[in-house]
Coordinates of C-alpha atoms in Angstrom, one line a residue:
M324 CA -0.1 -0.1 0.0
P325 CA 1.3 3.5 -0.8
D326 CA 3.2 4.9 1.9
L327 CA 2.2 8.4 1.4
L328 CA -1.7 7.3 1.7
L329 CA -1.2 6.1 5.3
T330 CA -0.9 8.1 8.8
E331 CA 1.9 7.1 11.1
E332 CA -0.5 4.8 13.2
E333 CA -1.5 3.1 10.2
K334 CA 2.1 2.4 9.1
M335 CA 2.8 1.3 12.9
L336 CA -0.1 -1.2 12.3
Q337 CA 1.1 -2.3 9.0
A338 CA 4.7 -3.0 10.0
A339 CA 3.5 -5.1 13.1
V340 CA 1.2 -7.4 11.3
R341 CA 3.6 -7.9 8.3
D342 CA 6.2 -8.8 10.8
F343 CA 3.7 -11.3 12.4
A344 CA 2.8 -12.7 8.8
E345 CA 6.6 -13.1 7.7
R346 CA 7.3 -15.0 10.9
E347 CA 4.3 -17.1 11.9
L348 CA 2.4 -17.3 8.5
K349 CA 4.5 -17.7 5.7
P350 CA 6.8 -20.4 7.0
R351 CA 3.7 -22.7 7.9
A352 CA 1.3 -21.9 5.1
R353 CA 2.2 -24.7 2.7
E354 CA 1.9 -27.2 5.7
M355 CA -1.5 -25.9 7.1
D356 CA -2.7 -25.9 3.3
D357 CA -1.7 -29.4 2.6
K358 CA -3.5 -30.7 5.9
E359 CA -6.4 -28.8 5.4
E360 CA -6.0 -27.7 9.0
F361 CA -7.0 -24.4 11.0
S362 CA -4.3 -23.4 13.4
W363 CA -5.1 -22.3 16.7
E364 CA -1.5 -21.0 17.2
V365 CA -2.1 -18.5 14.4
W366 CA -5.5 -17.5 15.6
H367 CA -4.5 -16.8 19.0
G368 CA -1.5 -14.6 17.4
M369 CA -3.9 -12.7 15.3
V370 CA -6.0 -12.0 18.3
G371 CA -2.9 -11.2 20.4
L372 CA -2.4 -8.3 17.8
G373 CA -5.8 -7.0 18.5
L374 CA -7.1 -7.9 15.1
A375 CA -10.3 -9.4 16.2
G376 CA -11.3 -6.2 17.8
I377 CA -10.2 -3.8 15.3
G378 CA -13.1 -1.2 15.1
I379 CA -14.9 -2.5 18.3
D380 CA -15.6 -0.1 21.0
P381 CA -13.1 -0.6 23.8
A382 CA -16.2 -0.4 26.2
F383 CA -16.7 -3.9 25.0
G384 CA -12.9 -4.9 25.1
G385 CA -12.2 -3.9 21.5
S386 CA -9.2 -2.4 19.8
G387 CA -11.2 0.5 18.4
G388 CA -9.8 1.9 15.1
T389 CA -11.2 2.5 11.7
H390 CA -12.2 0.5 8.8
R391 CA -9.1 1.4 6.8
Q392 CA -7.1 -0.2 9.4
M393 CA -8.7 -3.4 9.1
V394 CA -8.1 -3.2 5.5
I395 CA -4.4 -2.8 6.2
A396 CA -4.6 -5.7 8.8
I397 CA -6.1 -8.1 6.3
Q398 CA -3.9 -7.2 3.5
E399 CA -0.9 -8.4 5.5
I400 CA -2.2 -11.1 6.9
S401 CA -3.4 -12.3 3.5
R402 CA 0.1 -11.7 2.0
G403 CA 1.3 -14.2 4.7
D404 CA -1.7 -16.7 4.3
A405 CA -5.0 -15.8 2.7
A406 CA -6.6 -18.8 4.5
S407 CA -5.7 -17.5 8.0
A408 CA -7.2 -14.2 6.8
V409 CA -10.6 -16.0 5.8
S410 CA -10.8 -17.2 9.1
L411 CA -10.4 -13.9 10.7
L412 CA -12.5 -11.6 8.6
A413 CA -15.4 -14.2 8.7
H414 CA -15.2 -14.0 12.4
R415 CA -14.7 -10.3 12.7
S416 CA -16.2 -8.7 9.6
L417 CA -19.4 -11.0 9.5
G418 CA -20.3 -12.7 12.4
L419 CA -18.9 -10.3 15.3
Q420 CA -19.9 -7.1 12.9
T421 CA -23.4 -8.3 12.8
I422 CA -23.9 -8.5 16.6
Y423 CA -22.0 -5.3 17.2
Q424 CA -23.8 -3.4 14.6
F425 CA -27.5 -4.8 15.2
G426 CA -27.6 -6.4 18.6
S427 CA -29.1 -5.2 21.7
E428 CA -26.7 -4.1 24.5
E429 CA -27.5 -7.3 26.3
Q430 CA -26.4 -9.2 23.1
K431 CA -23.4 -7.2 22.7
S432 CA -22.3 -7.6 26.5
R433 CA -22.9 -11.6 26.0
Y434 CA -21.0 -12.2 22.9
I435 CA -18.4 -9.4 21.9
P436 CA -16.0 -9.3 25.0
G437 CA -15.2 -13.0 24.4
A438 CA -15.0 -12.6 20.6
V439 CA -12.6 -9.7 20.5
Q440 CA -10.3 -11.6 23.0
G441 CA -10.2 -14.4 20.8
K442 CA -11.9 -16.9 23.4
K443 CA -15.2 -17.3 21.4
I444 CA -15.6 -17.5 17.6
V445 CA -18.5 -16.3 15.8
A446 CA -19.6 -17.7 12.3
W447 CA -21.9 -16.3 10.0
A448 CA -24.5 -18.4 7.8
L449 CA -26.5 -16.9 5.0
T450 CA -25.6 -19.2 2.1
E451 CA -27.7 -22.1 1.4
P452 CA -27.3 -25.3 -1.1
G453 CA -30.1 -23.6 -3.1
S454 CA -29.5 -19.9 -2.6
G455 CA -26.2 -18.2 -3.3
S456 CA -26.4 -14.9 -5.0
D457 CA -30.2 -15.0 -4.6
A458 CA -30.3 -14.9 -0.9
A459 CA -33.8 -13.8 -0.6
A460 CA -34.7 -17.5 -1.9
M461 CA -33.5 -19.0 1.4
Q462 CA -35.5 -22.0 2.3
T463 CA -34.3 -22.3 5.9
T464 CA -37.3 -21.4 8.2
A465 CA -37.7 -19.9 11.5
T466 CA -41.2 -20.6 13.3
L467 CA -42.2 -19.1 16.6
K468 CA -43.8 -21.4 19.1
N469 CA -43.8 -22.2 22.9
G470 CA -41.9 -19.1 23.5
A471 CA -38.9 -19.8 21.3
Y472 CA -38.2 -19.8 17.4
H473 CA -37.4 -23.1 16.0
L474 CA -35.1 -23.5 13.0
N475 CA -35.3 -26.2 10.1
G476 CA -33.2 -26.1 6.9
S477 CA -29.6 -26.1 6.2
K478 CA -26.6 -23.7 5.4
I479 CA -23.5 -24.3 3.1
F480 CA -20.0 -23.2 2.7
I481 CA -19.9 -21.6 6.2
T482 CA -16.5 -20.5 7.4
N483 CA -15.6 -21.2 11.0
G484 CA -18.6 -23.3 11.3
D485 CA -17.1 -26.3 13.3
I486 CA -14.9 -24.2 15.4
A487 CA -17.7 -21.5 16.4
D488 CA -19.1 -20.8 19.6
A489 CA -22.2 -18.8 18.2
V490 CA -23.5 -18.6 14.8
V491 CA -25.2 -15.6 13.1
V492 CA -28.0 -17.2 11.5
F493 CA -30.3 -16.1 8.8
A494 CA -33.9 -17.7 8.5
V495 CA -37.2 -17.0 6.9
Q496 CA -40.5 -16.7 8.9
D497 CA -42.9 -15.9 5.9
K498 CA -41.8 -17.0 2.4
S499 CA -44.8 -15.3 0.7
L500 CA -42.8 -12.0 2.0
R501 CA -39.3 -13.1 0.2
H502 CA -36.6 -10.7 1.7
R503 CA -39.0 -8.9 4.1
G504 CA -39.6 -12.2 5.7
I505 CA -36.3 -13.0 6.8
S506 CA -34.8 -12.5 10.3
A507 CA -31.4 -13.1 12.1
F508 CA -30.6 -15.0 14.9
V509 CA -27.7 -16.1 17.2
V510 CA -27.4 -19.6 17.5
D511 CA -25.4 -21.3 20.4
K512 CA -23.0 -24.0 19.9
G513 CA -24.5 -27.3 21.3
A514 CA -28.3 -26.0 20.6
P515 CA -30.6 -29.3 20.3
G516 CA -30.8 -30.5 16.5
F517 CA -27.8 -28.0 15.4
E518 CA -25.1 -30.2 13.4
V519 CA -22.1 -29.3 11.6
H520 CA -20.6 -31.2 9.0
K521 CA -17.1 -30.3 7.7
Q522 CA -16.5 -29.9 4.0
H523 CA -13.4 -31.3 2.4
G524 CA -11.6 -30.8 -0.8
K525 CA -11.6 -27.1 -1.4
M526 CA -9.5 -25.8 -4.4
G527 CA -8.0 -23.2 -2.3
M528 CA -8.3 -21.4 1.3
R529 CA -7.5 -25.0 2.4
A530 CA -6.5 -23.7 6.0
S531 CA -9.7 -22.2 6.9
N532 CA -12.5 -24.5 7.9
T533 CA -15.7 -24.7 5.9
V534 CA -19.0 -26.7 6.8
E535 CA -22.3 -27.5 6.1
M536 CA -25.1 -26.9 8.9
T537 CA -28.3 -28.5 9.5
F538 CA -31.0 -27.4 11.9
Q539 CA -33.6 -29.7 12.8
D540 CA -36.3 -28.1 14.9
T541 CA -33.5 -26.0 16.8
P542 CA -34.8 -23.9 19.3
V543 CA -33.5 -20.4 19.4
P544 CA -34.7 -18.3 22.3
V545 CA -36.4 -15.0 21.6
E546 CA -33.6 -12.8 23.2
N547 CA -31.3 -14.4 20.6
R548 CA -33.1 -12.6 17.8
L549 CA -31.0 -9.9 16.2
G550 CA -32.8 -6.5 15.8
E551 CA -36.3 -6.7 14.5
E552 CA -38.3 -9.3 12.6
G553 CA -38.2 -9.0 9.2
L554 CA -35.1 -7.1 8.9
G555 CA -32.6 -9.9 8.5
F556 CA -32.0 -9.5 5.0
R557 CA -31.3 -5.8 5.3
Y558 CA -28.9 -6.6 8.2
A559 CA -27.2 -9.2 6.1
M560 CA -26.8 -6.8 3.1
E561 CA -25.4 -3.9 5.0
I562 CA -22.9 -6.3 6.5
L563 CA -21.8 -7.5 3.0
D564 CA -21.6 -3.6 1.7
S565 CA -18.7 -3.1 4.1
S566 CA -17.3 -6.6 4.5
R567 CA -16.6 -6.5 0.4
I568 CA -13.8 -3.9 1.2
V569 CA -12.2 -6.3 3.5
I570 CA -12.1 -9.0 0.7
A571 CA -10.8 -6.5 -1.5
A572 CA -7.9 -6.0 0.8
Q573 CA -7.8 -9.8 1.0
C574 CA -7.1 -10.0 -2.8
I575 CA -4.4 -7.1 -2.5
G576 CA -2.5 -9.3 -0.2
I577 CA -2.6 -12.4 -2.0
A578 CA -1.7 -10.4 -5.3
Q579 CA 1.3 -8.9 -3.5
A580 CA 2.7 -11.8 -2.4
A581 CA 2.4 -13.5 -5.9
F582 CA 3.8 -10.5 -7.4
E583 CA 6.9 -10.6 -5.0
A584 CA 7.5 -14.1 -5.8
A585 CA 7.3 -13.6 -9.3
V586 CA 10.0 -10.6 -9.3
R587 CA 12.4 -12.6 -7.3
Y588 CA 12.2 -15.6 -9.5
S589 CA 12.6 -13.5 -12.7
Q590 CA 15.8 -12.2 -11.1
Q591 CA 17.4 -15.5 -10.6
R592 CA 16.1 -17.8 -13.3
R593 CA 18.0 -17.4 -16.7
S594 CA 17.2 -18.2 -20.3
F595 CA 18.9 -17.5 -23.5
G596 CA 21.9 -16.4 -21.5
K597 CA 20.3 -13.7 -19.2
V598 CA 17.7 -13.7 -16.4
I599 CA 14.3 -13.6 -17.7
A600 CA 13.8 -10.2 -15.8
E601 CA 15.6 -8.8 -18.9
H602 CA 13.3 -10.1 -21.3
Q603 CA 10.6 -7.6 -22.6
A604 CA 7.8 -10.0 -22.3
I605 CA 8.6 -10.7 -18.6
Q606 CA 8.7 -7.0 -18.0
F607 CA 5.6 -6.3 -19.5
M608 CA 4.0 -8.9 -17.3
L609 CA 5.4 -7.4 -14.1
A610 CA 4.4 -3.9 -15.1
D611 CA 0.7 -5.0 -15.7
M612 CA 0.9 -6.9 -12.1
A613 CA 2.0 -3.9 -10.4
T614 CA -0.4 -1.6 -11.9
D615 CA -3.3 -4.1 -11.1
I616 CA -2.0 -4.0 -7.5
Y617 CA -1.8 0.0 -7.2
A618 CA -5.1 0.1 -8.9
S619 CA -6.8 -2.2 -6.7
Q620 CA -4.9 -0.7 -3.3
T621 CA -6.2 2.8 -4.0
M622 CA -9.9 1.9 -4.7
T623 CA -9.9 -0.1 -1.6
L624 CA -8.5 2.3 0.6
H625 CA -10.7 5.0 -0.8
A626 CA -13.8 2.8 -0.1
A627 CA -12.7 2.3 3.3
T628 CA -12.2 6.2 4.0
L629 CA -15.3 7.0 2.5
K630 CA -17.2 4.5 5.1
D631 CA -15.0 6.0 7.7
H632 CA -16.3 9.4 7.1
G633 CA -19.8 8.2 7.2
L634 CA -20.1 8.9 3.4
P635 CA -21.9 6.8 0.8
F636 CA -19.5 4.1 -0.1
L637 CA -21.6 1.2 -1.6
E638 CA -20.7 1.7 -5.2
E639 CA -17.1 2.3 -4.6
A640 CA -16.9 -0.9 -2.2
S641 CA -18.6 -3.2 -5.1
M642 CA -15.9 -1.6 -7.7
A643 CA -13.0 -2.4 -5.3
K644 CA -14.2 -5.9 -4.8
L645 CA -14.9 -6.4 -8.5
Y646 CA -11.8 -5.1 -9.6
A647 CA -9.4 -6.3 -6.8
S648 CA -10.7 -9.9 -7.1
E649 CA -10.4 -10.1 -10.8
A650 CA -7.0 -8.4 -10.6
C651 CA -5.8 -10.7 -8.1
F652 CA -6.8 -13.7 -10.2
R653 CA -4.9 -11.9 -13.3
V654 CA -1.7 -11.5 -11.0
C655 CA -1.4 -14.9 -9.7
S656 CA -1.8 -16.4 -13.3
K657 CA 0.9 -14.1 -14.5
A658 CA 3.1 -14.9 -11.6
L659 CA 2.5 -18.7 -12.5
Q660 CA 3.3 -18.2 -15.8
I661 CA 6.7 -16.2 -15.0
H662 CA 7.5 -19.4 -12.7
G663 CA 6.8 -21.7 -15.8
G664 CA 6.8 -25.4 -15.0
Y665 CA 8.1 -24.9 -11.7
G666 CA 5.2 -22.8 -10.7
Y667 CA 2.8 -25.7 -11.5
F668 CA 4.0 -27.6 -8.6
K669 CA 3.1 -27.2 -4.8
E670 CA 7.0 -26.3 -4.0
A671 CA 6.3 -22.9 -5.6
D672 CA 4.1 -20.7 -3.3
V673 CA 2.6 -19.4 -6.7
E674 CA 0.7 -22.5 -7.0
R675 CA -1.0 -21.7 -3.7
Y676 CA -1.7 -18.3 -4.6
F677 CA -3.1 -19.1 -7.7
R678 CA -5.6 -21.5 -5.8
D679 CA -6.7 -19.1 -3.3
S680 CA -7.2 -16.3 -5.7
R681 CA -10.0 -18.0 -7.5
V682 CA -12.7 -17.9 -4.9
T683 CA -12.3 -14.1 -4.3
S684 CA -14.4 -13.5 -7.2
I685 CA -17.1 -15.5 -6.0
Y686 CA -17.8 -15.3 -2.3
E687 CA -19.2 -12.4 -0.4
G688 CA -20.7 -11.5 -3.9
T689 CA -19.7 -12.7 -7.2
S690 CA -18.1 -10.4 -10.0
E691 CA -21.8 -10.5 -11.5
I692 CA -23.5 -9.3 -8.4
Q693 CA -20.8 -6.5 -7.9
R694 CA -21.8 -5.5 -11.7
I695 CA -25.3 -5.5 -11.0
V696 CA -24.7 -3.2 -7.8
I697 CA -22.5 -0.8 -9.8
A698 CA -24.8 -0.7 -12.8
R699 CA -27.9 0.2 -10.6
H700 CA -25.9 3.0 -9.1
I701 CA -25.1 4.2 -12.3
L702 CA -28.5 4.0 -13.8
E703 CA -29.7 6.0 -10.5
Q704 CA -27.6 8.4 -11.0
F705 CA -28.4 9.4 -14.4
K706 CA -32.1 8.6 -14.3
A707 CA -34.0 10.8 -16.9

């Protein structure tokens, strides 16, 4: 990230997280990926830096701070290991943020202090087997009876689901109302009828846990409903709007790691009597990669700045997520190309960067959804 755009406090945060990523993440990233294994040691290291509490009021044990700081932290964590960043951002930017933003004071006091200290992990469950981008078509139901909501249905592709102490779950109370019939709930680990089934075999982000959740007449106390009935879909969309900026930051971190690996390799590998960095074809690829990263950084930091100032940021957030995710894949593809055959094997880190990059244009709003959001804002601005 261009230093001229950062405050002294932001530079200090960047340096601290980068040092952690270099020491604790990069050396073990390949092993965690091979084992598809979440690392509690890494988790506690990230929590120890205060990253689970960025942007959370110190009154609840948080670190305070800004969305810009979250962007900086996630970029540096992702540069070390993107899967660890997924575990962190799913907890902080999705699960914890929903409780912090829409929960009652009692709910905040009950869940947030433990969550920012890393003693509790909060997952976020929106996607279902039959509803991804069309979240309003969810089939998981919540029925109020005998003084509690009873959940029935399933969620899929849920990060941290098997290690979470609590899960923010979205369910529909009245399907005829579509998105206006959806509410949000906090389901505690061990609730009757609540089961978790770990999903294996992901292409990338393999060191983050992903699960399918099922609910069979799972009782949820009325005091665990977040906010008002029927506003759950709105809550989910507001959370995704701001979280997309953080996903863009993750994309930058992955791209930066791939770019640095490609530059180093190009200065060592020789062909036709000279290092390949002296070939114009390689130089052009490196120039394009650097430009993509710079554009992604600038767009992402701008969107975060707008949010921190309370200004409209939804269009800019979608642009940042769209551009950064697709640029990330382009950069990682070029990095692999520069490595040639060596890049195609697991011994090369770019092989993992390439796999990790692919999902970024899918989760938290596909590229197609981002284009829809952007187009709607454009057409609204130029309405006849």
